[in-house]
Coordinates of C-alpha atoms and ligand atoms in Angstrom, one line a residue:
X1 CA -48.9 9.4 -28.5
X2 CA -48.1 12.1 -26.3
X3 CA -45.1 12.7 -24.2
X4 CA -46.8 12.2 -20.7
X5 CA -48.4 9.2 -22.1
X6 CA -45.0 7.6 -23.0
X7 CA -43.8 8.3 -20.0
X8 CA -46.3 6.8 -17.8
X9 CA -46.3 3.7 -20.1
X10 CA -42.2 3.7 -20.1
X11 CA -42.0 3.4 -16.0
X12 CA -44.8 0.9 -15.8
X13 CA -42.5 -1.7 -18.0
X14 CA -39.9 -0.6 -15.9
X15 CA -41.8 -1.8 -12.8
X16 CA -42.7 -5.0 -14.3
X17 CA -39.0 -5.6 -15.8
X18 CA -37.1 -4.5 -12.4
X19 CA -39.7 -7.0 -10.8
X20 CA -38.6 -9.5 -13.4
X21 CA -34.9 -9.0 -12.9
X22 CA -35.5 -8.9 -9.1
X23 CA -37.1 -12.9 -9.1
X24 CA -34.4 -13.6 -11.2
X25 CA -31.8 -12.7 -9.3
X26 CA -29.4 -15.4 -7.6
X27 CA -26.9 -16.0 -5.1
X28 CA -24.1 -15.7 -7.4
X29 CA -24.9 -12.8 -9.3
X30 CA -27.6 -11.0 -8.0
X31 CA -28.4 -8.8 -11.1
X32 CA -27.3 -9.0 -14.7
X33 CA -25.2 -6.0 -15.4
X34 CA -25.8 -5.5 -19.1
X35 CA -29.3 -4.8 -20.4
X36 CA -29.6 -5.0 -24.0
X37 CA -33.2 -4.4 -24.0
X38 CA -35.2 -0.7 -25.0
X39 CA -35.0 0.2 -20.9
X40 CA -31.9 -0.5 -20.6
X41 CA -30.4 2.4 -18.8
X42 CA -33.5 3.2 -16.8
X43 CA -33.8 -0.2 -15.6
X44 CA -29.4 -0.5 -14.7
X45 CA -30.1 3.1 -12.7
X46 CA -33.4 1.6 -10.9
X47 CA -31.8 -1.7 -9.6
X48 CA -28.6 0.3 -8.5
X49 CA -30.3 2.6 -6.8
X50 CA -32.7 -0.2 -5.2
X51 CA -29.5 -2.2 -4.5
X52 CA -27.7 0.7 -3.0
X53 CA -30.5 1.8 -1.0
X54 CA -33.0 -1.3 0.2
X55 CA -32.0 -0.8 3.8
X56 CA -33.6 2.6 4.3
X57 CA -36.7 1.9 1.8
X58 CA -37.2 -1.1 4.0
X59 CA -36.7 1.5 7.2
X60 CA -39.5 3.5 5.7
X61 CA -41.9 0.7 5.6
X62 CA -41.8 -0.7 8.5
X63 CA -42.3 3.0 9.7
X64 CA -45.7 3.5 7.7
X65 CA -46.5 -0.4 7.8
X66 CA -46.6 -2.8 11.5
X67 CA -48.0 -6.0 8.9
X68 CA -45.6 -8.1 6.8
X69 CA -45.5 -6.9 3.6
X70 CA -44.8 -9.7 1.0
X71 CA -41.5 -10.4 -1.3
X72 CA -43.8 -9.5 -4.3
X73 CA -45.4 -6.4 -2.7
X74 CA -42.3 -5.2 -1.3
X75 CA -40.6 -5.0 -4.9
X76 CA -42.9 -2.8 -6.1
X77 CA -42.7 -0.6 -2.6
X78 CA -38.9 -0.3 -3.8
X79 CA -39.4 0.7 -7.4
X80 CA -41.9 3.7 -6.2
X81 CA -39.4 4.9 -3.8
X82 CA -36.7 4.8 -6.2
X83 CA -38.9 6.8 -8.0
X84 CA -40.0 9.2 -5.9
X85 CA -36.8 10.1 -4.1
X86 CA -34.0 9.4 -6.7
X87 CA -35.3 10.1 -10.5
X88 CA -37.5 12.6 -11.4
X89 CA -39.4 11.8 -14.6
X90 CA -43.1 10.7 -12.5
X91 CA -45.1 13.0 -10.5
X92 CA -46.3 11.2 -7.4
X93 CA -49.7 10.4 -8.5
X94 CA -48.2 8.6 -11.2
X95 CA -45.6 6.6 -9.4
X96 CA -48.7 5.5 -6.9
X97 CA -51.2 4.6 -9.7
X98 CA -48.5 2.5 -11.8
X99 CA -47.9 0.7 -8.8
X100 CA -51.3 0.8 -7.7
X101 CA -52.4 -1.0 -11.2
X102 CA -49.5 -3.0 -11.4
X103 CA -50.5 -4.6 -8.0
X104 CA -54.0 -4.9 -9.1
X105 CA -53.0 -6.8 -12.4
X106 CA -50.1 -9.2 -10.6
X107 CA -51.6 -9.7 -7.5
X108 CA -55.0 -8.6 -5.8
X109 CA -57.5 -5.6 -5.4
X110 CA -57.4 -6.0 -1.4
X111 CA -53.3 -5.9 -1.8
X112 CA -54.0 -2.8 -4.0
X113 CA -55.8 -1.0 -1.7
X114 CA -52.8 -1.7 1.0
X115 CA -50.0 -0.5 -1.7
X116 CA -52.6 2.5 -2.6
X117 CA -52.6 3.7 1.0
X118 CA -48.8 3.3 1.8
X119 CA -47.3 4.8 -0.9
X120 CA -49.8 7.7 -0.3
X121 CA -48.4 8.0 2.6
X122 CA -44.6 8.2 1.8
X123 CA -44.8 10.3 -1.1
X124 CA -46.1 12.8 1.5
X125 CA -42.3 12.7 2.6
X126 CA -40.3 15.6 0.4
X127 CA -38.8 14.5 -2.4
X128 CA -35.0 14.2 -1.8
X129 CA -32.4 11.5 -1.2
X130 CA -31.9 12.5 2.3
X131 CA -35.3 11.1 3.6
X132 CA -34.1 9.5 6.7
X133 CA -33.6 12.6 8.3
X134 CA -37.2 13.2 9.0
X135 CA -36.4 10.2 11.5
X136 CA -35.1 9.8 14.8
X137 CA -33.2 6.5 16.1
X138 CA -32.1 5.3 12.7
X139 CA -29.7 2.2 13.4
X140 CA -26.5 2.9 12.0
X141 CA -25.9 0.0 9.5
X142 CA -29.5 1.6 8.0
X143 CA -27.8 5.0 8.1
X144 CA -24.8 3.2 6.2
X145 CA -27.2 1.1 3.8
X146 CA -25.7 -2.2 5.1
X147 CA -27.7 -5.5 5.7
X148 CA -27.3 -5.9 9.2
X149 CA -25.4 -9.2 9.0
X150 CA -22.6 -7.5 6.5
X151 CA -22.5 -4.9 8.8
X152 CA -22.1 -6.5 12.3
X153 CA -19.4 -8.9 10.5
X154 CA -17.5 -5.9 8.9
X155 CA -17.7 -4.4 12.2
X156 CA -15.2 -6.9 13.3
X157 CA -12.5 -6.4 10.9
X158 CA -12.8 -2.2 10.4
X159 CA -12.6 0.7 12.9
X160 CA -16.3 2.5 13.3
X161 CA -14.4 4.9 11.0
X162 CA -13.3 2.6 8.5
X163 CA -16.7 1.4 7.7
X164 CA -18.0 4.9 7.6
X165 CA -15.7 5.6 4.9
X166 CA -16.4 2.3 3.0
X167 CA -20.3 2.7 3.2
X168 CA -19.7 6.1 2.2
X169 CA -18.4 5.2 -1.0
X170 CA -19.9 2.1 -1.6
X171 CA -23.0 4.7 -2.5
X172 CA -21.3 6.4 -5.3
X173 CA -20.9 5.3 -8.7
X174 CA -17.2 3.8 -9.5
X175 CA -14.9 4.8 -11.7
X176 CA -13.6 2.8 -14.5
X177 CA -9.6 1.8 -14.6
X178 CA -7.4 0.5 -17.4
X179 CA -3.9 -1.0 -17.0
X180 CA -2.0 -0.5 -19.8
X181 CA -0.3 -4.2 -20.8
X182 CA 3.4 -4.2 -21.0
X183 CA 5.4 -2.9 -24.2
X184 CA 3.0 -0.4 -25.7
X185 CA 4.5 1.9 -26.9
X186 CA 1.6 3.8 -28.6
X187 CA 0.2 7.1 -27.2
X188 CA -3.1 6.4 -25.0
X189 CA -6.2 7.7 -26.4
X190 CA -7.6 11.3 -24.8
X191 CA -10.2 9.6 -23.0
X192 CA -7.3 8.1 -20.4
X193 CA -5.8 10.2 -17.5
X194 CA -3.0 8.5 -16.4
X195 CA -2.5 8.3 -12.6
X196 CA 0.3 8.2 -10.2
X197 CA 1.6 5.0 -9.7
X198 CA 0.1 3.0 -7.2
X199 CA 2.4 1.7 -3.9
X200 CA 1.5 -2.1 -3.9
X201 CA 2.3 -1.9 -8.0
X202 CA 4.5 0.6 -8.9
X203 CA 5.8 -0.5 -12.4
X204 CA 2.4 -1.3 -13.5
X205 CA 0.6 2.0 -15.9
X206 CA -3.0 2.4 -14.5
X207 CA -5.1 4.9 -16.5
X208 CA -8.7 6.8 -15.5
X209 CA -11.3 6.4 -18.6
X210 CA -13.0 9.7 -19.0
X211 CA -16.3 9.2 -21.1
X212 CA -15.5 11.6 -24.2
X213 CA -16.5 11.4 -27.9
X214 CA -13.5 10.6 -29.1
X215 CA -12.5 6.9 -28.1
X216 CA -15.5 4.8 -26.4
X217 CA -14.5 2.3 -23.8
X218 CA -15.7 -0.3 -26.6
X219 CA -13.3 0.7 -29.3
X220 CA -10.1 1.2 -27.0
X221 CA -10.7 -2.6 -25.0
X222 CA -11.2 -4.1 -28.7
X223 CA -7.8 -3.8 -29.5
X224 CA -6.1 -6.5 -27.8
X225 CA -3.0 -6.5 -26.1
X226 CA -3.4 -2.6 -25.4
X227 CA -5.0 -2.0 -22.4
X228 CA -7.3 -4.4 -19.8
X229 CA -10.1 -2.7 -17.5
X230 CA -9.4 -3.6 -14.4
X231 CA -9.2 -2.2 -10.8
X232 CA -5.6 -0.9 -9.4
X233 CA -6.5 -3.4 -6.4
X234 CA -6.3 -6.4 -8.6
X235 CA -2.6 -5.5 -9.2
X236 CA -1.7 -5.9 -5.8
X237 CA -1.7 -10.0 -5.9
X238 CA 0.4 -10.4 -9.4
X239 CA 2.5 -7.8 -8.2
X240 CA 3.4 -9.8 -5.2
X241 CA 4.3 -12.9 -6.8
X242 CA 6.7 -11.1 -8.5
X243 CA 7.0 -13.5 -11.6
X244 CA 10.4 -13.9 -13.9
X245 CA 10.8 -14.7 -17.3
X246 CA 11.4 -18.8 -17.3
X247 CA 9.5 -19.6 -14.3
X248 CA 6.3 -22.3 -14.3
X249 CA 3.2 -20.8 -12.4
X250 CA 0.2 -22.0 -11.7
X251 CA -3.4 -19.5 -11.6
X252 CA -5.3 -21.6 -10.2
X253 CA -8.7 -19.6 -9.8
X254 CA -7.9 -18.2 -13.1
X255 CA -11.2 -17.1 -14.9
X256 CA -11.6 -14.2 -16.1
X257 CA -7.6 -13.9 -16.2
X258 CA -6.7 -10.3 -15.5
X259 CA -4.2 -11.2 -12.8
X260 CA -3.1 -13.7 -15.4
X261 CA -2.2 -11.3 -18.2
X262 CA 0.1 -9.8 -15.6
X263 CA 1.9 -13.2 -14.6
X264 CA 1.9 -14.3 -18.7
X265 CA 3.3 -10.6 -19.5
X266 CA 5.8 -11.2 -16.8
X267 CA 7.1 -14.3 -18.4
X268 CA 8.0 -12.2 -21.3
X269 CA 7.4 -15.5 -23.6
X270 CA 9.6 -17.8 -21.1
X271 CA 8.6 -20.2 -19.5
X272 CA 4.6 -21.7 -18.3
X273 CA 1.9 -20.2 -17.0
X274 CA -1.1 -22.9 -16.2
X275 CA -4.3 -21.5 -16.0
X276 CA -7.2 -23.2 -14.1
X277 CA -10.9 -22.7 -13.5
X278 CA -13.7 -24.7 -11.9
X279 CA -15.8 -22.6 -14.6
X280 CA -15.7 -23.6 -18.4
X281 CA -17.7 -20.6 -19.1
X282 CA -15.6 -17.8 -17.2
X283 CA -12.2 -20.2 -18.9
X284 CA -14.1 -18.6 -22.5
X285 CA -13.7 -15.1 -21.6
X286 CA -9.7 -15.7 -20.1
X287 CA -8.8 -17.5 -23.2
X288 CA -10.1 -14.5 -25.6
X289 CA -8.2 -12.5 -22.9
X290 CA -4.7 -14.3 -22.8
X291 CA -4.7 -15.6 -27.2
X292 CA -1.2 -13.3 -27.7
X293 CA 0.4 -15.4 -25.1
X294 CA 1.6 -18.4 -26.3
X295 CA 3.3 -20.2 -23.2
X296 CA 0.2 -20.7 -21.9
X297 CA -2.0 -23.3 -20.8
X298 CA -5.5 -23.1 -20.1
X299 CA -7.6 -26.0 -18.7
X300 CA -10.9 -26.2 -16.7
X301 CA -9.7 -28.1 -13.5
X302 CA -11.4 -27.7 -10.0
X303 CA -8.4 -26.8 -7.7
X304 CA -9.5 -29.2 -5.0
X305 CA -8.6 -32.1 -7.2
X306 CA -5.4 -30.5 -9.4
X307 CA -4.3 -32.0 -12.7
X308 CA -0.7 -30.7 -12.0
X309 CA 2.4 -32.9 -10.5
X310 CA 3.3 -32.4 -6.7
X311 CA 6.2 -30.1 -6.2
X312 CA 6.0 -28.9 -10.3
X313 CA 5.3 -25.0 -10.0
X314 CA 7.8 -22.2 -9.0
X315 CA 4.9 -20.1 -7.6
X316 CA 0.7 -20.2 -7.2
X317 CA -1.2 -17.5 -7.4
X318 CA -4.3 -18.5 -5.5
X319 CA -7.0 -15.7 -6.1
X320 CA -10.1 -17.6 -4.3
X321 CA -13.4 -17.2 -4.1
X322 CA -14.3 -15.0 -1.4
X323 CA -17.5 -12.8 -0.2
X324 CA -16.3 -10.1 -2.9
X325 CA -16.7 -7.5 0.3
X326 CA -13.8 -5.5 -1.4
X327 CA -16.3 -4.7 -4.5
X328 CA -19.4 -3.4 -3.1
X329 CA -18.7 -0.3 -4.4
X330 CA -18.3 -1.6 -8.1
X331 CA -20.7 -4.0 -7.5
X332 CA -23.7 -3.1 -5.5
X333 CA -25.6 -6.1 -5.8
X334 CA -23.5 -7.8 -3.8
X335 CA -24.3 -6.6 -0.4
X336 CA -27.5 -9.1 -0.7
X337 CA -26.1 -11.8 -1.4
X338 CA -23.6 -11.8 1.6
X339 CA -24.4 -14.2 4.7
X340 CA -22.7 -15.1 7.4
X341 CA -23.3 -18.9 6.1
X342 CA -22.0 -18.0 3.1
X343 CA -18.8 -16.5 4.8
X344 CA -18.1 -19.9 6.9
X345 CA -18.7 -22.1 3.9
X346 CA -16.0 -19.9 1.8
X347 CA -13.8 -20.1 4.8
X348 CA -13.5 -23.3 4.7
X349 CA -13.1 -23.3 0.5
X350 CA -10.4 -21.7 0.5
X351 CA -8.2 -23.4 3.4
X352 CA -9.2 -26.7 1.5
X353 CA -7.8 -25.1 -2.2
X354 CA -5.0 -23.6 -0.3
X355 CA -3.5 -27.0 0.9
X356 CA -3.8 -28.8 -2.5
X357 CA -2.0 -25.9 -4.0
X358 CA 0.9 -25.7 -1.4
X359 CA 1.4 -29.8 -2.9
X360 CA 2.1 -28.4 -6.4
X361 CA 4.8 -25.9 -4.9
X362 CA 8.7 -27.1 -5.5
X363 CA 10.2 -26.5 -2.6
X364 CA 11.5 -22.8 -2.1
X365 CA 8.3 -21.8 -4.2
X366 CA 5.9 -19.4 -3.2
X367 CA 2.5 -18.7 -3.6
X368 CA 0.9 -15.6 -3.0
X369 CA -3.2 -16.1 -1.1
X370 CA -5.4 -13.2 -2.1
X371 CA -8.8 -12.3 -1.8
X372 CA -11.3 -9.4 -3.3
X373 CA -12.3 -9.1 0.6
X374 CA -12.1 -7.4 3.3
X375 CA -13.2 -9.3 5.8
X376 CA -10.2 -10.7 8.2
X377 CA -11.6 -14.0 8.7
X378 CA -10.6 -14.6 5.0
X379 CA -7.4 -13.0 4.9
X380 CA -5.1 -12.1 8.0
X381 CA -7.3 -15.0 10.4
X382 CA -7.1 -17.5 7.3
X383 CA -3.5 -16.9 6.5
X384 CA -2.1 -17.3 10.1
X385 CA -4.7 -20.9 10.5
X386 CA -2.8 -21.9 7.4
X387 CA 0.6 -21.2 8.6
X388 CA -0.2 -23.1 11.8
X389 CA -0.9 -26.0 9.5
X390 CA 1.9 -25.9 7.1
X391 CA 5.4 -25.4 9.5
X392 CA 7.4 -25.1 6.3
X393 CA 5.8 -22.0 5.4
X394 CA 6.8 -18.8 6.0
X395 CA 5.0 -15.4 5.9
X396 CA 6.9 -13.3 4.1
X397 CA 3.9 -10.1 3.8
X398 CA 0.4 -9.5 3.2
X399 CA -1.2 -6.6 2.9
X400 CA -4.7 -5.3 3.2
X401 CA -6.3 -2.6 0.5
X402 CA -9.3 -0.7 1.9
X403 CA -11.7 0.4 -0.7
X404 CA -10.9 4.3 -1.9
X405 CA -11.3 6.5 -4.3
X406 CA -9.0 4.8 -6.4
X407 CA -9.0 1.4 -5.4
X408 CA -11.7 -1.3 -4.7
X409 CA -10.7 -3.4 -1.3
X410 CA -8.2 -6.7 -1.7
X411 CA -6.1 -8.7 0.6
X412 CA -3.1 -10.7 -0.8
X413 CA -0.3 -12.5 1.5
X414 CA 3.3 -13.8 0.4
X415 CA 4.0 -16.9 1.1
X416 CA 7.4 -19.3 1.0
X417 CA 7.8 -23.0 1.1
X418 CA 10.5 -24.1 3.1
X419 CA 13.9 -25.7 0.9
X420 CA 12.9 -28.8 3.1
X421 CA 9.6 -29.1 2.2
Ligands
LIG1 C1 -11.9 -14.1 -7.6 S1 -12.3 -15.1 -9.0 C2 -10.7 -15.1 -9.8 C3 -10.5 -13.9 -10.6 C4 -9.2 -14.0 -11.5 N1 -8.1 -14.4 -10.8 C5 -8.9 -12.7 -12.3 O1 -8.0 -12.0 -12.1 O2 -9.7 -12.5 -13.2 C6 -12.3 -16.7 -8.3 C7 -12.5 -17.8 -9.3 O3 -12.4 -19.0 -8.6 C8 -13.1 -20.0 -9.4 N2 -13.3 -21.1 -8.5 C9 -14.2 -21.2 -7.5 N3 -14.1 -22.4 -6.9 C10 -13.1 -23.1 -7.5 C11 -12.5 -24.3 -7.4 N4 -12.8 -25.2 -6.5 N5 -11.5 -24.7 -8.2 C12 -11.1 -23.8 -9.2 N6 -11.6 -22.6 -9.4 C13 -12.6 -22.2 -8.6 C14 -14.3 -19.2 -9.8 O4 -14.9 -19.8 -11.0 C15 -13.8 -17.8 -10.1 O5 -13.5 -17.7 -11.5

């Protein structure tokens, strides 16, 4: 078979399987990270790339097109553009007949035609990513690649600069951190730069991986107990809590348990550490990740109806589910699958978890609120409702993490129960 020939026959699975993926998708996850499958890599670059950049292929459309184009229809519009603007392995007579047959197969000759005619059209456009410049009047959260309901809600919790800056990185690829876990004394493989400590966790050891051919990400997380991948904005909440050998903690949103390595390394083998999760199948991957630690418990419990005694922990760490704005970045995806409906039913989530946990508290405990978001209605507006509820409880800090170079975005807030209460 010749080489063209595999090629044209390669990108047509890969139009059928990021179709595939794209039906599948839910509101939880949108797309599967990990493909196993012979297009793998092709197929992770073509849904990041749709992911990242929906907003302007849907721009460019409704430029060349005035009719409703349908779910179906659109999908394939989206692979051909990815095609045509960010890889470079089909000529544009290619991408269009691919599409062009796939439509015919899937669909119908008349919607052929339509695909036929539009995608003639936009291939016409020079082939490089910065497309929308041939345009005048492009709305900003398009220029940003933003659904415009993430956008006009981020807009109330970041300056206009602010959400340049996150947009702006939420288009590149992340990096991948590991925190080396306490008492390992063992030089790190070549593959790690360690970086400068980070302000919100200064004792913690956060390492860069730097693909090389010496140690693969693979072989240096299969040693347990040496190093966990995770971002330097997860510390921040841990951190906080400031856990000492002999307390008894709660993590009550525990799964998949990197903030609760930290607290069960901070026990240094005194004390409890009780881990809960609504989700028996996340629980799975938190147990494999805390089986050194033997003071701790780990049960599938939903945190609006805790298995724990009233006034029984020292301190909660209450990581809750939240819009996951924070990760865009590592997690492109997740930009559809934000709504402001969403958002309000979260809201009120976590202020419901939040007052069964402050119950488990001994008085003079503390918990420490934290969210992967960035979105104040979930962190600084949440927190202060809360206080207003609770009179006992005091604010003792928070702090916000924009997303950087270094950091995805996170929110976690300190807080004390009263001796009284
Ligand atoms: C942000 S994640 C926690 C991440 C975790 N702390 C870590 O460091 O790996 C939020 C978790 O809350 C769990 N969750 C959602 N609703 C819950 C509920 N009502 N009760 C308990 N857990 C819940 C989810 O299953 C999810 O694992």
């Amino acid at each position: 078979m010749s080489s063209k020939h595999n090629v044209k026959s390669v990108a047509g699975k890969s139009l059928s399987a990021v179709i595939e993926q794209l039906g599948r998708s839910k509101d939880e996850q949108a797309l599967p990270r990990i493909f196993e499958q012979e297009l793998g890599a092709l197929l992770q670059n073509l849904l990041l790339v749709i992911s990242r950049h929906r907003c302007s292929f849907d721009f460019l459309l409704a430029q060349h097109c005035r009719k409703k184009i349908r779910p179906q229809l659109r999908q394939v519009f989206w692979w051909a553009l990815a095609e045509w603007f960010f890889l470079d392995a089909l000529t544009a007579p290619n991408i269009v007949n691919i599409a062009v047959e796939h439509v015919k197969q899937h669909c119908s000759r008349q919607e052929a035609g339509f695909v036929n005619a539009i995608l003639r059209q936009l291939t016409k456009l020079p082939r490089d990513s910065s497309y929308l410049r041939h345009f005048s009047q492009v709305p900003e959260h398009v220029q940003l690649e933003l659904p415009s309901e993430l956008y006009s809600c981020l807009q109330k919790s970041l300056t206009p600069q602010q959400l340049r800056h996150c947009a702006a990185l939420w288009q590149q690829p992340s990096s991948v951190f590991l925190r080396r876990c306490a008492g390992v004394q063992a030089p790190p493989p070549p593959s790690l730069e360690k970086l400068a400590p980070f302000n919100w966790a200064p004792n913690s050891e956060v390492y860069l991986y730097r693909p090389d051919n010496d140690s693969s990400l693979r072989q240096i997380l299969a040693q347990p107990g040496q190093y966990y991948a995770q971002d330097p904005s997860t510390l921040l909440a841990p951190t906080m809590l400031d856990a000492k050998p002999g307390e008894i903690l709660g993590d009550l949103c525990a799964a998949p348990g990197g903030k609760a390595l930290m607290l069960a390394e901070a026990l240094q083998g005194k004390g409890q550490l009780y881990c809960r999760d609504r989700s028996e199948n996340r629980l799975e991957l938190l147990r494999q990740n805390l089986q050194q630690h033997k003071n701790v418990q780990i049960e599938a419990c939903d945190a609006l109806q805790p298995d724990l005694p009233e006034k029984s922990l020292d301190a909660v760490l209450l990581d809750l589910p939240c819009s996951n704005t924070g990760v865009i970045g590592r997690r492109p995806d997740l930009r559809w699958t934000f709504s402001r409906r969403k958002l309000q039913e979260l809201i009120v989530l976590q202020a419901k978890i939040c007052r069964q946990s402050l119950k488990l508290l001994k008085p003079g405990g503390r918990l420490v609120y934290s969210t992967c978001s960035i979105d104040k209605k979930e962190n600084e507006e949440q927190v202060a409702a809360i206080l207003k509820d609770n009179p006992g409880l005091n604010l003792i800090k928070e702090q916000t993490l924009l997303p950087d170079k270094h950091n995805d975005g996170a929110y976690a807030a300190l807080l004390h129960k009263g001796e009284g209460h």
